[in-house]
mmCIF file of C-alpha atoms in Angstrom:
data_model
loop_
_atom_site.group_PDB
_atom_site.id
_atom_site.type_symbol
_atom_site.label_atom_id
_atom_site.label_comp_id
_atom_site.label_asym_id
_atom_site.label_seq_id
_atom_site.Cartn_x
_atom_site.Cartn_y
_atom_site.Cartn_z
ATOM 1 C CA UNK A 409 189.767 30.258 -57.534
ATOM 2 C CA UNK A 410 192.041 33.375 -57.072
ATOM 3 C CA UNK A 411 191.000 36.646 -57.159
ATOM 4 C CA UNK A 412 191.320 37.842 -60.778
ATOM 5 C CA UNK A 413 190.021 34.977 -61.714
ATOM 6 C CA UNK A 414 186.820 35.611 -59.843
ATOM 7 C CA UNK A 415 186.686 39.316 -61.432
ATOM 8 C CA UNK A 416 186.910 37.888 -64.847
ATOM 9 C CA UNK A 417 184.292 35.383 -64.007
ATOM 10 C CA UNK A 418 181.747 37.909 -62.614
ATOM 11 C CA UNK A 419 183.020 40.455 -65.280
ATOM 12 C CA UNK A 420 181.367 37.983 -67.909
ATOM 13 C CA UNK A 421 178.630 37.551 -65.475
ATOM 14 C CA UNK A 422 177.973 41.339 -65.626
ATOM 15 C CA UNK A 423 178.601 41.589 -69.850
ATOM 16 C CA UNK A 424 176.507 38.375 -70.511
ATOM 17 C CA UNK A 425 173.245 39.789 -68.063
ATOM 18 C CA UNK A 426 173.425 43.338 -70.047
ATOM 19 C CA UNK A 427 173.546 41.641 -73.094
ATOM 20 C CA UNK A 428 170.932 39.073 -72.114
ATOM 21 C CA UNK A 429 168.402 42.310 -71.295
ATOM 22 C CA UNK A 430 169.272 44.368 -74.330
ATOM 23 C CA UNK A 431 167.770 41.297 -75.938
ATOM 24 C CA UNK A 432 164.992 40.564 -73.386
ATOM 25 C CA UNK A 433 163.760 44.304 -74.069
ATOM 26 C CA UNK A 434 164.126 44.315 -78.085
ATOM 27 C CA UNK A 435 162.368 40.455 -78.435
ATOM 28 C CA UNK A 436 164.307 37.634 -77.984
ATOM 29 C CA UNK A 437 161.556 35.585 -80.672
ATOM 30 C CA UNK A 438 162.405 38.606 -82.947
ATOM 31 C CA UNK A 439 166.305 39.337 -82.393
ATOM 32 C CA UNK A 440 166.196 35.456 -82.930
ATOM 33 C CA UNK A 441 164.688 35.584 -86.506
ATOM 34 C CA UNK A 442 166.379 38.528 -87.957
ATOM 35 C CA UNK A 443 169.719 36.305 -87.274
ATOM 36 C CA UNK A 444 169.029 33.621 -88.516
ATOM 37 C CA UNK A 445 167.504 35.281 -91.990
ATOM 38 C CA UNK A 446 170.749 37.300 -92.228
ATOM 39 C CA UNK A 447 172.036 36.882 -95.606
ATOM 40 C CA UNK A 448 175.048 34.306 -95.371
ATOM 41 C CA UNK A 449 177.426 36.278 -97.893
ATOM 42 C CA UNK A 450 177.061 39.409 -95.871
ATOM 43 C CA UNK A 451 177.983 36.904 -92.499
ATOM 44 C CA UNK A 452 180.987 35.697 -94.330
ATOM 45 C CA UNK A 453 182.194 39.236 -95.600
ATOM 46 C CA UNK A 454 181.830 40.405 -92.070
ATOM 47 C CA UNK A 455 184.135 37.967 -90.873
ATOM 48 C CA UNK A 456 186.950 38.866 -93.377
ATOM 49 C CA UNK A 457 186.796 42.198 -92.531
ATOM 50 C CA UNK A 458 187.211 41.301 -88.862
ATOM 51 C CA UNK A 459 190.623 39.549 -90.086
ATOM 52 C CA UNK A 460 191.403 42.244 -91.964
ATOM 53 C CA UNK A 461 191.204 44.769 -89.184
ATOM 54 C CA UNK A 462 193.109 42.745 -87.144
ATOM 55 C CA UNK A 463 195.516 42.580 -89.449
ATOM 56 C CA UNK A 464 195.800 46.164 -89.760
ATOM 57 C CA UNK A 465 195.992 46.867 -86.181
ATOM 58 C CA UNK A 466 198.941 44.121 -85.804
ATOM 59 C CA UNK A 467 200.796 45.653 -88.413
ATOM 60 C CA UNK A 468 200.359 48.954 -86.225
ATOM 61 C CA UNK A 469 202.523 47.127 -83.618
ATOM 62 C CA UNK A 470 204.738 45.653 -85.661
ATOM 63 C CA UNK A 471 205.421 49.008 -86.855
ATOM 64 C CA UNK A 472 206.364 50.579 -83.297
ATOM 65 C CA UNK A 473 207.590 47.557 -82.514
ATOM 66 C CA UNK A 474 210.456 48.010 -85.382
ATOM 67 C CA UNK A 475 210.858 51.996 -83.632
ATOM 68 C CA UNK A 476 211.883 50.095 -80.732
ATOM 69 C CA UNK A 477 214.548 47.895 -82.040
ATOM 70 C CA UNK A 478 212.331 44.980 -81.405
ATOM 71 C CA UNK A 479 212.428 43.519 -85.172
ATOM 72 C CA UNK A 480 209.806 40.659 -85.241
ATOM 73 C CA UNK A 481 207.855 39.009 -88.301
ATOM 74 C CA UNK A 482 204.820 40.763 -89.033
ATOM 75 C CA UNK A 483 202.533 37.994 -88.821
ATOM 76 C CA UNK A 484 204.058 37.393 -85.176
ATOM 77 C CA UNK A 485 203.234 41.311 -84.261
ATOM 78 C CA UNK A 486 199.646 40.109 -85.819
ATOM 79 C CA UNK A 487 199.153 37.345 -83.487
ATOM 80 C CA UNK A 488 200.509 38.934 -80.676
ATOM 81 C CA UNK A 489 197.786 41.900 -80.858
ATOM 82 C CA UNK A 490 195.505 39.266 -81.222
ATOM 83 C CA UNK A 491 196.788 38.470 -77.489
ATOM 84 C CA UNK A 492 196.564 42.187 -76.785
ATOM 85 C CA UNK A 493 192.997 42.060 -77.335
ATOM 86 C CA UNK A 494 192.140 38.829 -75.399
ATOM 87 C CA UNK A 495 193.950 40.502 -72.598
ATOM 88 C CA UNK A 496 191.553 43.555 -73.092
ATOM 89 C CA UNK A 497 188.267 41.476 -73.868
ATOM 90 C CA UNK A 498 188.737 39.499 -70.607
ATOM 91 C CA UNK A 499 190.055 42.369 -67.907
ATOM 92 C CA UNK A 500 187.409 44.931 -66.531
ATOM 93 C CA UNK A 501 187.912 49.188 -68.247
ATOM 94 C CA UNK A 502 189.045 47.251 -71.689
ATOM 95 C CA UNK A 503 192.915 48.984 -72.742
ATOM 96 C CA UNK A 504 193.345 50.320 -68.886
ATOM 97 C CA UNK A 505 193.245 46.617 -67.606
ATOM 98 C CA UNK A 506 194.553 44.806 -70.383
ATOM 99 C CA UNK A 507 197.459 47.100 -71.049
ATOM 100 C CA UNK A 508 199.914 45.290 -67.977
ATOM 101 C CA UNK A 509 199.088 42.000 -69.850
ATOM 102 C CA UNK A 510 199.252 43.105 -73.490
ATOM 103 C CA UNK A 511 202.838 43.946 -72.283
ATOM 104 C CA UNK A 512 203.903 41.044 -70.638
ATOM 105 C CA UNK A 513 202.854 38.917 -73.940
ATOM 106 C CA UNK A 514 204.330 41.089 -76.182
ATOM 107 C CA UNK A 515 207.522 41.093 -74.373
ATOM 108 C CA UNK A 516 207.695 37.305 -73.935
ATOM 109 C CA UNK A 517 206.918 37.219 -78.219
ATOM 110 C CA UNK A 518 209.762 39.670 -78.800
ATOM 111 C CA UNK A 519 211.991 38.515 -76.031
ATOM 112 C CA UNK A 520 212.003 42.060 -74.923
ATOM 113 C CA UNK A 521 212.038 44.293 -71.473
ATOM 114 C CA UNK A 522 208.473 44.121 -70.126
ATOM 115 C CA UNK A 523 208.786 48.343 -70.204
ATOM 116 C CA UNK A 524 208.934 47.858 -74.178
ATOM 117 C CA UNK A 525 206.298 46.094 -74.847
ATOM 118 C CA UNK A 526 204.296 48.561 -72.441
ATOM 119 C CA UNK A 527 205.717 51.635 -74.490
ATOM 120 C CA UNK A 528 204.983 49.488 -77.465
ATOM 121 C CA UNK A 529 201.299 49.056 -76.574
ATOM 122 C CA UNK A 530 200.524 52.278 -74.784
ATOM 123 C CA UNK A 531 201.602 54.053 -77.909
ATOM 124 C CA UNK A 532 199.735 52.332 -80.132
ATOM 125 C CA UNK A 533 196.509 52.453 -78.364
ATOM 126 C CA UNK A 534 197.203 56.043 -78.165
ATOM 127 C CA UNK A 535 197.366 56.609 -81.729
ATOM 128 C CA UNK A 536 194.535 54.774 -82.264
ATOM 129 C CA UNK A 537 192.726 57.896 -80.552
ATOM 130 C CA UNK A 538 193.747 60.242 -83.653
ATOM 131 C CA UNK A 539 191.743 58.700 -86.562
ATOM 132 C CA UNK A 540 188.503 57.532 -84.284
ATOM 133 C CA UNK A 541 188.548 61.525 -83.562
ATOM 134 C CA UNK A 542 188.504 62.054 -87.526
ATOM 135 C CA UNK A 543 186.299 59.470 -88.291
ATOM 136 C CA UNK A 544 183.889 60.931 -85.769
ATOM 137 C CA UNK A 545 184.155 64.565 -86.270
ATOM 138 C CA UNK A 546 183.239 63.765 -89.987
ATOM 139 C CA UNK A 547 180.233 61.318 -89.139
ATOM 140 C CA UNK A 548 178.762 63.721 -86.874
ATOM 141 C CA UNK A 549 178.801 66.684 -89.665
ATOM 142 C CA UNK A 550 177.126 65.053 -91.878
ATOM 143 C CA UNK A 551 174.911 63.174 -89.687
ATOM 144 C CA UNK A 552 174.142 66.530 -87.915
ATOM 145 C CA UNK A 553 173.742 68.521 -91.589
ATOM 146 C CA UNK A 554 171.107 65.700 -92.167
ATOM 147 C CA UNK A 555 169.064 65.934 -88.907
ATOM 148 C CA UNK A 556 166.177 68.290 -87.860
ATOM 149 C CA UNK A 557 166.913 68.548 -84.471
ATOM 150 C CA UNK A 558 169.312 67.172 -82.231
ATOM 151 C CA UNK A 559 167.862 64.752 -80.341
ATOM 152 C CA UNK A 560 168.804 63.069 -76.601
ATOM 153 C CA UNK A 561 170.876 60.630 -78.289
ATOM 154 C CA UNK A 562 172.366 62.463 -80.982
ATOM 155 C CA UNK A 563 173.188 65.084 -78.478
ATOM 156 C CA UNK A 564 174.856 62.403 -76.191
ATOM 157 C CA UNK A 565 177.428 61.808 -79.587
ATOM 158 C CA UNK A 566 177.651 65.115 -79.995
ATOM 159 C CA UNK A 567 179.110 66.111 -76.126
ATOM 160 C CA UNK A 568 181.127 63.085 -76.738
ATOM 161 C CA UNK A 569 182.299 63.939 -79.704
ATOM 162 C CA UNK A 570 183.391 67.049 -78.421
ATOM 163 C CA UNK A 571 184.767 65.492 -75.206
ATOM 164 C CA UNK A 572 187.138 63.394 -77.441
ATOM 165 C CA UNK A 573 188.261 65.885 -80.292
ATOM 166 C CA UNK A 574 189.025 68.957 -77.519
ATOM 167 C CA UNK A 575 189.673 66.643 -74.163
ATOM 168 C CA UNK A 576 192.522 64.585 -75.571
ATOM 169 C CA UNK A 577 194.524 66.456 -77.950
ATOM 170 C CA UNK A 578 194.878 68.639 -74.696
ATOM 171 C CA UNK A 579 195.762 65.737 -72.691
ATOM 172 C CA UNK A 580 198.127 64.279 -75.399
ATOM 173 C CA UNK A 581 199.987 67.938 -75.345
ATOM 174 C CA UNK A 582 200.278 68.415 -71.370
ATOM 175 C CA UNK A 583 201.513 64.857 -71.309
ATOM 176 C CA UNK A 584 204.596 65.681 -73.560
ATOM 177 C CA UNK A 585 205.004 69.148 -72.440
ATOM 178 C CA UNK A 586 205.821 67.956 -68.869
ATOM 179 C CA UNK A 587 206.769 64.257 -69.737
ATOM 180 C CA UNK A 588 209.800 64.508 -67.312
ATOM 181 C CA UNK A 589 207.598 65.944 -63.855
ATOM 182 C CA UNK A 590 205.118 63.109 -65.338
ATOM 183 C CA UNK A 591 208.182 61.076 -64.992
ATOM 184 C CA UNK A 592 209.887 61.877 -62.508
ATOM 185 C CA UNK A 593 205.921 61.501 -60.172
ATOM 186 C CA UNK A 594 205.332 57.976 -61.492
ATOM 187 C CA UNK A 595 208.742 57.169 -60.477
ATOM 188 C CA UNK A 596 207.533 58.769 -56.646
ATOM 189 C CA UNK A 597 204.217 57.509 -56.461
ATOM 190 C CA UNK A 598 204.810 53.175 -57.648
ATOM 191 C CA UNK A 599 208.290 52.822 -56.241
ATOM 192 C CA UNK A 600 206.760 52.358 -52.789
ATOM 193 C CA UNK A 601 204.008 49.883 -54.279
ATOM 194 C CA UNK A 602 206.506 48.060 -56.420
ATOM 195 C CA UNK A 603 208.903 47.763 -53.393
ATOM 196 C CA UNK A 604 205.807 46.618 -50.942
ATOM 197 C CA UNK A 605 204.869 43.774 -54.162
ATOM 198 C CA UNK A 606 208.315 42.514 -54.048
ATOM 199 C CA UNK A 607 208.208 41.835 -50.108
ATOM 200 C CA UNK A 608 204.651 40.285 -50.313
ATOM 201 C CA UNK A 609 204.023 38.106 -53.340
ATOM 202 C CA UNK A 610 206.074 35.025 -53.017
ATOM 203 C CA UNK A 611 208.880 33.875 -55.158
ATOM 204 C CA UNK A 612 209.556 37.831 -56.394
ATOM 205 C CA UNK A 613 212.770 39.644 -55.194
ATOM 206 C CA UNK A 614 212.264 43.268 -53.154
ATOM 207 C CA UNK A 615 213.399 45.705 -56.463
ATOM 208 C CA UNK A 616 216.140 48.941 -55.536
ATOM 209 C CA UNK A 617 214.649 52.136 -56.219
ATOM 210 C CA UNK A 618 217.558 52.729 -58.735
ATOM 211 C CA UNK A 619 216.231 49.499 -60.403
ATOM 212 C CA UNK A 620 212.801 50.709 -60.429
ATOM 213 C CA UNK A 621 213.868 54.411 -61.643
ATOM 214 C CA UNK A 622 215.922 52.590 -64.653
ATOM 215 C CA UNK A 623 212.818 50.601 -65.491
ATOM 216 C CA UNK A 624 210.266 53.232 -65.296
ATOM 217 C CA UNK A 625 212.179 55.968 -67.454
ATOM 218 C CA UNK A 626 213.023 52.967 -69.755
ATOM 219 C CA UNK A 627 209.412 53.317 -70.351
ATOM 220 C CA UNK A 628 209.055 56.695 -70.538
ATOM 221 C CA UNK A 629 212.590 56.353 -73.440
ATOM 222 C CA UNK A 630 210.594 54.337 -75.580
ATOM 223 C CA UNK A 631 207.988 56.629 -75.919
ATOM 224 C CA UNK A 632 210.024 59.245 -76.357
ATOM 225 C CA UNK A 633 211.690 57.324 -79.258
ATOM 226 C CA UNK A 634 208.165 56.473 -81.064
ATOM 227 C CA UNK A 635 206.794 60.162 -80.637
ATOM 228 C CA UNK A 636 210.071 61.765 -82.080
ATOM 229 C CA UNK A 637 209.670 58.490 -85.135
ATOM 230 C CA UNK A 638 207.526 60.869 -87.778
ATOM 231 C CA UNK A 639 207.766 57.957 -90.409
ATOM 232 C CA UNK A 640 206.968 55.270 -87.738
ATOM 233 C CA UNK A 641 203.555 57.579 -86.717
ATOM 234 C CA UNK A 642 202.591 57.965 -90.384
ATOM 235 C CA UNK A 643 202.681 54.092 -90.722
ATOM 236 C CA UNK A 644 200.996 53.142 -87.598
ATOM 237 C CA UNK A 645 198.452 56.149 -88.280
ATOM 238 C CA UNK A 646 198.144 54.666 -90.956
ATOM 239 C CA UNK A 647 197.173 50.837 -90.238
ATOM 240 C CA UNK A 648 195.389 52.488 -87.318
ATOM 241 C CA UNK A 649 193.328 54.334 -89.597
ATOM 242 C CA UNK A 650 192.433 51.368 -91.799
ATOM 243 C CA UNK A 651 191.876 48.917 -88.934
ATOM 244 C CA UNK A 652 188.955 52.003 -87.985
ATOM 245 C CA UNK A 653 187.873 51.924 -91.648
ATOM 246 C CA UNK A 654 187.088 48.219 -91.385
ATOM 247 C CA UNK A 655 185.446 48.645 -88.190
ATOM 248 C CA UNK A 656 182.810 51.011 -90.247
ATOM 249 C CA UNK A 657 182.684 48.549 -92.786
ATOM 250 C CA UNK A 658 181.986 45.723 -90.517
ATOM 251 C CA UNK A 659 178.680 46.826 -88.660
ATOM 252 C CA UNK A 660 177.355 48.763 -92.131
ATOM 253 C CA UNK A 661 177.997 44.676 -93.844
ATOM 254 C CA UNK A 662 176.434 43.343 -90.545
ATOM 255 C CA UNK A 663 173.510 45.956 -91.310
ATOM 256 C CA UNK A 664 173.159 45.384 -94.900
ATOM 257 C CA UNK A 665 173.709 41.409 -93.974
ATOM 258 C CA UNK A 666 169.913 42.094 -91.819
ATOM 259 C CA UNK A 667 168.346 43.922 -94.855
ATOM 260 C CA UNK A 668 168.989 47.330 -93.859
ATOM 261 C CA UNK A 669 171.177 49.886 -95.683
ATOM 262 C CA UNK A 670 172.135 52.783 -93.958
ATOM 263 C CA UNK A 671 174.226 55.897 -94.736
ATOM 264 C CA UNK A 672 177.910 55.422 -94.084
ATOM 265 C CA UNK A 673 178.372 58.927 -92.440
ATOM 266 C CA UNK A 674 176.018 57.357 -89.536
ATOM 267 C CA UNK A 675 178.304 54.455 -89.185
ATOM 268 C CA UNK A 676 181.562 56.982 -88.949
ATOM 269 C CA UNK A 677 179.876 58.528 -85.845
ATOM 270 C CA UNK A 678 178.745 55.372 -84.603
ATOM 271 C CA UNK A 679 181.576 53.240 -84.525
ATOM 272 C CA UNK A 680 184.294 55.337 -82.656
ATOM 273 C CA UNK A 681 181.481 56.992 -80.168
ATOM 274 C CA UNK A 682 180.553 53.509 -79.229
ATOM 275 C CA UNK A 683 183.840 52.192 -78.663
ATOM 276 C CA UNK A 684 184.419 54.601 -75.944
ATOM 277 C CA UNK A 685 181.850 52.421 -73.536
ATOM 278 C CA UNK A 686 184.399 50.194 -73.255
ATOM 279 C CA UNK A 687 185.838 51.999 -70.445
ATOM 280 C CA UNK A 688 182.910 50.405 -68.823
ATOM 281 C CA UNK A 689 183.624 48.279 -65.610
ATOM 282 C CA UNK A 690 182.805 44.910 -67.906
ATOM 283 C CA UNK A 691 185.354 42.494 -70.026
ATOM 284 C CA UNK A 692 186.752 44.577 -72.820
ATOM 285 C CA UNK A 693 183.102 46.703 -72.682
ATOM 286 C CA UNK A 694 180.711 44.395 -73.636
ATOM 287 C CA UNK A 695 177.111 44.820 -73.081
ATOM 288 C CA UNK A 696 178.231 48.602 -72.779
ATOM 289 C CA UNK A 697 179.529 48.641 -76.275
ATOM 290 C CA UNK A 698 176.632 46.886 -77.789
ATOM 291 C CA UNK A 699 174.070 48.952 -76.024
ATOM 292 C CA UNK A 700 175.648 52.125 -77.137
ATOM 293 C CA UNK A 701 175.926 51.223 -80.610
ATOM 294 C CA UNK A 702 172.098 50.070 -80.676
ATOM 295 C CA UNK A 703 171.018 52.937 -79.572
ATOM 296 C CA UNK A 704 172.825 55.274 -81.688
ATOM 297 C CA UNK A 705 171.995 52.929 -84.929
ATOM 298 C CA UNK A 706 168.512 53.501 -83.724
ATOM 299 C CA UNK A 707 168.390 57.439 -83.823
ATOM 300 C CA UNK A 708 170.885 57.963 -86.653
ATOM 301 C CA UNK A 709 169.703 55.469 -89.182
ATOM 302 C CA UNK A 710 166.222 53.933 -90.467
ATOM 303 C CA UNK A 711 167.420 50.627 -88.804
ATOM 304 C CA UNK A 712 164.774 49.309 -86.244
ATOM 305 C CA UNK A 713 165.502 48.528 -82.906
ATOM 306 C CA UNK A 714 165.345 44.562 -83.880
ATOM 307 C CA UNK A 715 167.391 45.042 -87.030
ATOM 308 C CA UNK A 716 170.016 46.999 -84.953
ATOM 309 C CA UNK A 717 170.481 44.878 -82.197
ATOM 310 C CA UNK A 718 170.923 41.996 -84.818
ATOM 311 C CA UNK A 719 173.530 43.594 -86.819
ATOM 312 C CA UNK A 720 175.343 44.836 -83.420
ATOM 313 C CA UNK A 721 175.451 41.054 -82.025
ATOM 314 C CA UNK A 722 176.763 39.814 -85.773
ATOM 315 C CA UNK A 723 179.494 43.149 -86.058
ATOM 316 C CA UNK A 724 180.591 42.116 -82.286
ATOM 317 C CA UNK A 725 180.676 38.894 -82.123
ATOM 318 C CA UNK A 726 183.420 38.842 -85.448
ATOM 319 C CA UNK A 727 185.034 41.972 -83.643
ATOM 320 C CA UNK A 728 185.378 40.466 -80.227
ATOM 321 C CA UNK A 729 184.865 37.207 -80.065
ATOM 322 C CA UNK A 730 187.390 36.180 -83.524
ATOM 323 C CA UNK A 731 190.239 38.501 -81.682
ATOM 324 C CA UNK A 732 189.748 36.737 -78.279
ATOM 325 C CA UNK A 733 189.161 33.487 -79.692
ATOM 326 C CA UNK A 734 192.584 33.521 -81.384
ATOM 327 C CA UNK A 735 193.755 35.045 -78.777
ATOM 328 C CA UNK A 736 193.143 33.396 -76.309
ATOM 329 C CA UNK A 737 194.930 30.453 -77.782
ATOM 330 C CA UNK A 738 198.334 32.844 -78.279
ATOM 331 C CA UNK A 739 197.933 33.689 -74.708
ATOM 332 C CA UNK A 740 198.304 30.160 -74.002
ATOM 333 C CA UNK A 741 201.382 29.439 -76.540
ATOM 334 C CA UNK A 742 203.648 32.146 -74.541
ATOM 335 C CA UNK A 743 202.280 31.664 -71.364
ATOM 336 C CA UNK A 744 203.717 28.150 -71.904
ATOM 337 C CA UNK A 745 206.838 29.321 -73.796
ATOM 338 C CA UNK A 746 207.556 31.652 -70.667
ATOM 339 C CA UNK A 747 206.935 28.682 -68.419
ATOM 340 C CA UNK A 748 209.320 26.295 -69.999
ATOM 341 C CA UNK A 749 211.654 29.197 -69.937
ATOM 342 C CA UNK A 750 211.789 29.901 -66.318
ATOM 343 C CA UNK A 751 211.582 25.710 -65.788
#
């Protein structure tokens, strides 16, 4: 077994033991029973929300997709995210290790350059930021308006709130006001590792550094070309911002699914505050994910800790394991396409 195979394998390993304790401590007997009386209806609707979020967040590459002169049919763009997100929900630090992947499927689907489909995706996940922000920033308020005192948890959402809505808008605007010294230091700092890759893996050609320069500010084009799209970044803020709106609705149905209603401003706050644990060393943030969202559901809403945990584990397993599932099997379609291919 290679390498990256054992880091997915242990990954798991990692998600599965977190999981397994965040269970262990709630009540396994009691976690248990509060599945299995969830109201089927509720189960169901969860699940088509799940599609329909997907959905959303295909058409959001699709979209960019088209801003890159890389016309394909929507419900390919759809599938192919679905690949994204396998890619993600297998690799360790969720986007930042899945990206490389998510590009080399969507380029094989849209018979494109391998720097597209990295533009394509990195913008995309970008602008995926810009409505969790709003979703959270409103969540908090009224959360916050509703609260007595800040507690430790509610003050851990509010630092990262604050983190997010401040840290990356200044991120996003240093990125683009010195794009080209960004540029031209990427172009410094992987040339060497790209040219040292080409000597050592077998089978691969050593690239020029002109060929390498004309790949990397390909890249760097195809932002350019999305960013300066205003109509393109309405539409994919757009299906970005309803993909996020059927996250919400997802874990408040998985909630109400348990027998527990809770406000919906708790779920805004929850939701996009949770999802940044994915940047946890695990597959696509699980265990980190879940035990986030438990234990803001916990101090935000009247759900109990059994209730919550239930509702997380129904809410994630149609948000990660549907995407990967199909996925995983589109994975396999263009890993075998590309394979035939090169035969």
């Amino acid at each position: 077994m290679d390498d990256s195979r054992w880091a997915t394998v242990l990954g798991f390993a990692g998600a599965l033991a977190v999981l397994g304790a965040l269970v262990w401590l709630v009540g396994i007997d009691e976690t248990v029973d509060a599945l299995t009386r969830a109201d089927p209806a509720g189960l169901a609707l969860v699940l088509g929300i799940a599609v329909l979020w997907l959905t959303a967040w295909g058409l959001a590459l699709w979209t960019v997709l088209h801003a890159l002169a890389v016309p394909i049919p929507a419900h390919t763009a759809v599938l192919v995210f679905a690949g994204a997100i396998f890619s993600n929900n297998v690799t360790p630090f969720g986007q930042a290790g899945g990206e490389p992947l998510s590009a080399l499927l969507i380029s094989t689907a849209a018979d494109s350059e391998y720097e597209t489909g990295l533009a394509a995706i990195a913008s995309v996940d970008t602008i995926h930021f810009v409505p969790s922000l709003f979703y959270a920033v409103v969540g908090f308020t009224f959360v916050a308006a509703g609260a007595v005192r800040l507690g430790r948890n509610l003050m851990f959402a509010a630092i990262a709130v604050a983190v997010l809505t401040i840290g990356l808008p200044v991120a996003a605007y240093l990125g683009w006001r010195y794009r080209y010294e960004l540029e031209a230091t990427v172009v410094r700092l992987f040339t060497p590792l790209l040219r040292f890759l080409g000597r050592v893996v077998p089978g691969r050609s050593v690239p020029t550094t002109a060929g390498i320069e004309r790949r990397i500010e390909s890249f760097f084009a195809a932002i350019d070309r999305v960013a300066a799209d205003r109509w393109t970044l309405v539409r994919t803020l757009g299906f970005s911002a309803l993909g996020w709106a059927c996250l919400v609705a997802s874990l408040w149905t998985s909630l109400y699914a348990v027998g527990v209603t809770v406000p919906v401003a708790s779920v805004l706050l929850v939701v996009p505050v949770g999802s940044i644990a994915s940047i946890a060393p695990l597959p696509g943030g699980s265990g980190a994910i879940e035990t986030v969202l438990v234990t803001l559901l916990v101090s935000t809403t009247p759900a109990t800790l059994v209730l919550a945990t239930s509702a997380v584990l129904i809410h994630r397993g149609a948000t990660y394991w549907l995407p990967t599932l199909v996925g995983a099997g589109v994975a396999t379609a263009l890993g075998a396409d590309r394979a035939t291919a090169r035969g």
